[in-house]
Coordinates of C-alpha atoms in Angstrom, one line a residue:
Chain A
Q25 CA 0.0 0.0 0.0
K26 CA 1.6 3.2 -1.2
E27 CA 1.4 6.1 1.3
V28 CA 2.0 9.7 0.7
E29 CA 2.3 11.8 3.8
Q30 CA 1.8 15.6 4.1
N31 CA 1.4 17.8 7.1
S32 CA -2.2 19.0 6.9
G33 CA -1.2 22.4 8.3
P34 CA -2.3 25.1 8.1
L35 CA 1.0 26.6 7.2
S36 CA 0.8 30.3 7.7
V37 CA 3.4 32.6 6.1
P38 CA 3.5 36.4 5.6
E39 CA 3.2 37.9 2.1
G40 CA 6.6 38.0 0.4
A41 CA 8.0 35.1 2.4
I42 CA 9.1 31.6 1.1
A43 CA 6.5 28.9 1.7
S44 CA 8.0 25.4 2.1
L45 CA 5.7 22.4 1.6
N46 CA 6.9 18.9 2.2
C47 CA 5.8 15.4 1.2
T48 CA 7.2 12.0 2.0
Y49 CA 6.3 8.7 0.3
S50 CA 6.6 5.1 1.3
D51 CA 7.2 3.4 -2.0
R52 CA 10.8 3.4 -3.2
V53 CA 9.8 2.6 -6.8
S54 CA 7.8 5.8 -7.1
Q55 CA 9.1 7.5 -10.2
S56 CA 6.9 10.5 -11.0
F57 CA 6.0 13.3 -8.6
F58 CA 3.4 16.0 -8.9
W59 CA 2.3 19.1 -7.0
Y60 CA -1.4 20.2 -7.4
R61 CA -3.0 23.3 -6.0
Q62 CA -6.6 23.2 -4.9
Y63 CA -8.5 26.3 -4.0
S64 CA -11.4 25.8 -1.6
G65 CA -14.3 24.2 -3.3
K66 CA -12.5 23.8 -6.6
S67 CA -10.7 21.0 -8.4
P68 CA -7.0 20.3 -8.3
E69 CA -4.8 22.1 -10.7
L70 CA -1.4 20.8 -11.7
I71 CA 1.5 23.1 -10.8
M72 CA 4.6 21.1 -11.3
S73 CA 5.9 17.7 -12.1
I74 CA 9.4 16.3 -11.3
Y75 CA 11.0 13.1 -12.2
S76 CA 14.8 13.4 -11.4
N77 CA 16.6 14.1 -8.2
G78 CA 17.4 17.8 -7.7
D79 CA 15.5 21.0 -8.2
K80 CA 13.1 22.1 -10.9
E81 CA 12.1 25.7 -11.1
D82 CA 9.1 27.3 -12.8
G83 CA 8.5 30.9 -12.0
R84 CA 8.0 31.4 -8.3
F85 CA 7.7 27.6 -7.8
T86 CA 10.6 25.2 -7.2
A87 CA 10.1 21.5 -6.8
Q88 CA 12.8 19.5 -5.0
L89 CA 13.1 15.7 -5.2
N90 CA 15.3 13.4 -3.1
K91 CA 14.6 9.8 -3.9
A92 CA 17.1 8.4 -1.4
S93 CA 15.3 10.1 1.4
Q94 CA 11.9 9.6 -0.3
Y95 CA 10.7 13.2 0.0
V96 CA 9.6 15.8 -2.4
S97 CA 9.1 19.5 -1.6
L98 CA 7.6 22.6 -3.1
L99 CA 9.0 26.0 -2.5
I100 CA 6.9 29.1 -3.3
R101 CA 9.0 32.3 -3.4
D102 CA 7.5 35.8 -2.8
S103 CA 4.3 34.2 -1.5
Q104 CA 1.1 36.1 -2.4
P105 CA -2.4 35.9 -0.7
S106 CA -3.6 34.4 -4.0
D107 CA -1.3 31.4 -3.2
S108 CA -3.5 30.5 -0.2
A109 CA -4.9 27.1 -1.1
T110 CA -4.4 23.4 -0.3
Y111 CA -1.3 21.9 -2.0
L112 CA -1.6 18.2 -2.9
C113 CA 1.4 15.9 -3.5
A114 CA 0.9 13.0 -5.8
V115 CA 3.3 10.1 -6.7
I116 CA 3.1 7.5 -9.5
D117 CA 4.8 4.1 -9.6
L118 CA 5.3 3.2 -13.2
T119 CA 6.8 -0.3 -12.7
G120 CA 3.4 -2.0 -12.6
G121 CA 2.2 -0.2 -15.7
S122 CA -0.2 1.9 -13.8
Y123 CA -0.3 5.6 -14.4
I124 CA -2.7 6.3 -11.5
P125 CA -1.4 8.8 -8.9
T126 CA -1.6 8.3 -5.2
F127 CA -2.4 11.6 -3.5
G128 CA -1.5 12.9 -0.1
R129 CA -4.2 14.6 2.0
G130 CA -2.7 18.0 1.2
T131 CA -1.2 20.9 3.1
S132 CA -3.3 24.0 3.7
L133 CA -1.3 27.2 3.0
I134 CA -2.4 30.6 4.3
V135 CA -0.5 33.7 3.1
H136 CA -1.4 36.7 5.2
P137 CA -0.9 40.3 4.1
Chain B
D14 CA -10.8 24.5 -26.3
A15 CA -13.2 23.2 -23.7
G16 CA -11.7 21.6 -20.7
V17 CA -13.1 18.7 -18.7
T18 CA -16.8 19.3 -17.8
Q19 CA -18.9 17.6 -15.2
S20 CA -22.6 17.6 -14.3
P21 CA -24.3 18.3 -12.1
T22 CA -22.3 20.6 -10.0
H23 CA -24.1 19.8 -6.8
L24 CA -26.4 17.0 -5.8
I25 CA -28.4 16.0 -2.7
K26 CA -29.6 12.4 -2.2
T27 CA -30.9 10.3 0.6
R28 CA -29.5 7.0 1.9
G29 CA -30.3 4.1 -0.3
Q30 CA -30.8 6.1 -3.5
Q31 CA -28.8 5.8 -6.7
V32 CA -26.9 8.6 -8.4
T33 CA -25.4 9.1 -11.8
L34 CA -22.6 11.7 -12.4
R35 CA -21.4 12.7 -15.9
C36 CA -18.1 13.8 -17.4
S37 CA -17.0 15.0 -20.8
P38 CA -13.2 14.9 -21.3
K39 CA -11.0 17.6 -22.6
S40 CA -10.9 17.8 -26.4
G41 CA -8.5 15.2 -27.8
H42 CA -8.5 13.1 -24.6
D43 CA -9.8 9.5 -24.7
T44 CA -9.1 8.3 -21.2
V45 CA -11.3 9.2 -18.2
S46 CA -10.5 8.6 -14.5
W47 CA -12.9 9.1 -11.6
Y48 CA -11.8 10.1 -8.0
Q49 CA -13.6 10.6 -4.7
Q50 CA -12.4 13.4 -2.5
A51 CA -13.8 13.4 1.0
L52 CA -13.5 16.6 3.1
G53 CA -9.9 17.1 4.2
Q54 CA -8.5 14.2 2.2
G55 CA -6.7 13.8 -1.1
P56 CA -8.5 12.4 -4.1
Q57 CA -8.9 8.6 -4.0
F58 CA -8.9 6.7 -7.3
I59 CA -12.1 4.9 -8.2
F60 CA -11.6 3.6 -11.7
Q61 CA -10.3 4.5 -15.2
Y62 CA -12.0 4.0 -18.6
Y63 CA -10.3 3.7 -21.9
E64 CA -11.8 2.4 -25.2
E65 CA -15.2 2.0 -23.4
E66 CA -13.7 -0.5 -20.9
E67 CA -12.8 -0.3 -17.2
R68 CA -9.0 -0.5 -17.3
Q69 CA -8.0 -0.1 -13.7
R70 CA -10.0 0.0 -10.4
G71 CA -9.2 1.3 -7.0
N72 CA -10.4 0.0 -3.7
F73 CA -14.1 0.8 -4.0
P74 CA -17.0 -1.6 -3.7
D75 CA -19.2 -2.8 -6.6
R76 CA -21.8 -0.2 -5.7
F77 CA -19.5 2.1 -7.7
S78 CA -19.8 1.4 -11.5
G79 CA -19.2 3.3 -14.6
H80 CA -19.4 3.5 -18.3
Q81 CA -17.6 5.2 -21.2
F82 CA -19.4 6.1 -24.4
P83 CA -18.0 6.1 -27.9
N84 CA -17.5 9.9 -27.7
Y85 CA -15.3 9.3 -24.7
S86 CA -17.7 10.9 -22.2
S87 CA -18.2 8.9 -19.1
E88 CA -20.7 8.2 -16.3
L89 CA -20.2 7.2 -12.7
N90 CA -23.0 5.4 -11.0
V91 CA -23.3 4.8 -7.3
N92 CA -26.0 2.5 -5.9
A93 CA -27.4 2.2 -2.4
L94 CA -25.9 5.4 -1.3
L95 CA -24.4 5.7 2.2
L96 CA -23.8 8.7 4.3
G97 CA -20.0 8.1 3.8
D98 CA -20.4 8.6 0.0
S99 CA -20.8 12.3 0.6
A100 CA -17.8 13.8 -1.2
L101 CA -16.5 15.8 -4.1
Y102 CA -16.4 13.5 -7.2
L103 CA -13.7 14.4 -9.6
C104 CA -13.3 13.4 -13.2
A105 CA -9.9 13.6 -14.9
S106 CA -9.0 13.1 -18.5
S107 CA -5.7 12.4 -20.2
P108 CA -4.7 12.1 -23.9
K109 CA -4.1 8.4 -23.7
V110 CA -4.2 5.7 -21.1
Y111 CA -0.4 5.7 -20.5
Q112 CA -0.2 9.3 -19.6
E113 CA 0.8 10.6 -16.2
T114 CA -0.6 14.1 -16.5
Q115 CA -4.3 14.3 -15.8
Y116 CA -6.6 17.3 -16.2
F117 CA -9.4 17.6 -13.6
G118 CA -12.9 18.8 -14.1
P119 CA -14.7 21.1 -11.6
G120 CA -16.2 18.2 -9.7
T121 CA -19.6 17.2 -8.5
R122 CA -20.3 17.7 -4.9
L123 CA -22.6 15.0 -3.6
L124 CA -24.3 15.2 -0.2
V125 CA -26.1 12.1 1.1
L126 CA -28.6 12.7 3.9

């Protein structure tokens, strides 16, 4: 049973700060990693995907992957109140031929002015 | 280019009733997956349809069934509703079955009384 763990939060940061969201996963064969943003009452929206160890940057977002330690993180630089949402981590194990993601429960982020 | 659409947006049912939810995938997509998201939880995979057949199934009872039509649209049926079935039901589409990136629809919020 694959498990994806996230601190439910809320994580509260001031506007302009760096928000750091973390995710750990139990299955060493997980190969694809995703971060989704979900506003209250809305559906998940894909922010970033990462497949290799290291950092991947896209605008104000940076995903970091460490397969040896089985964690993936998302950094949001210059946080804005509009970033306030729940951030879902998802992992996919491709070895069994399944492309179905396993989601964590999400971390609630609050960016206050 | 229309994204994933779902209907209805909200639904209220009573225990024991049956419900049908509908999804139209994004243009050019032929694979549809359904998820259940309870409050405060991440999406849980129900099943996936491709070429009008159920290709993969998550850990959900047989009360949950589905269908995919030749135009790739899909239905999710839930029989003998339980209070615990109250959730946001999400449909996601992808360009082909072996595709990691999924695009979510707005969801249908089901309340079972």
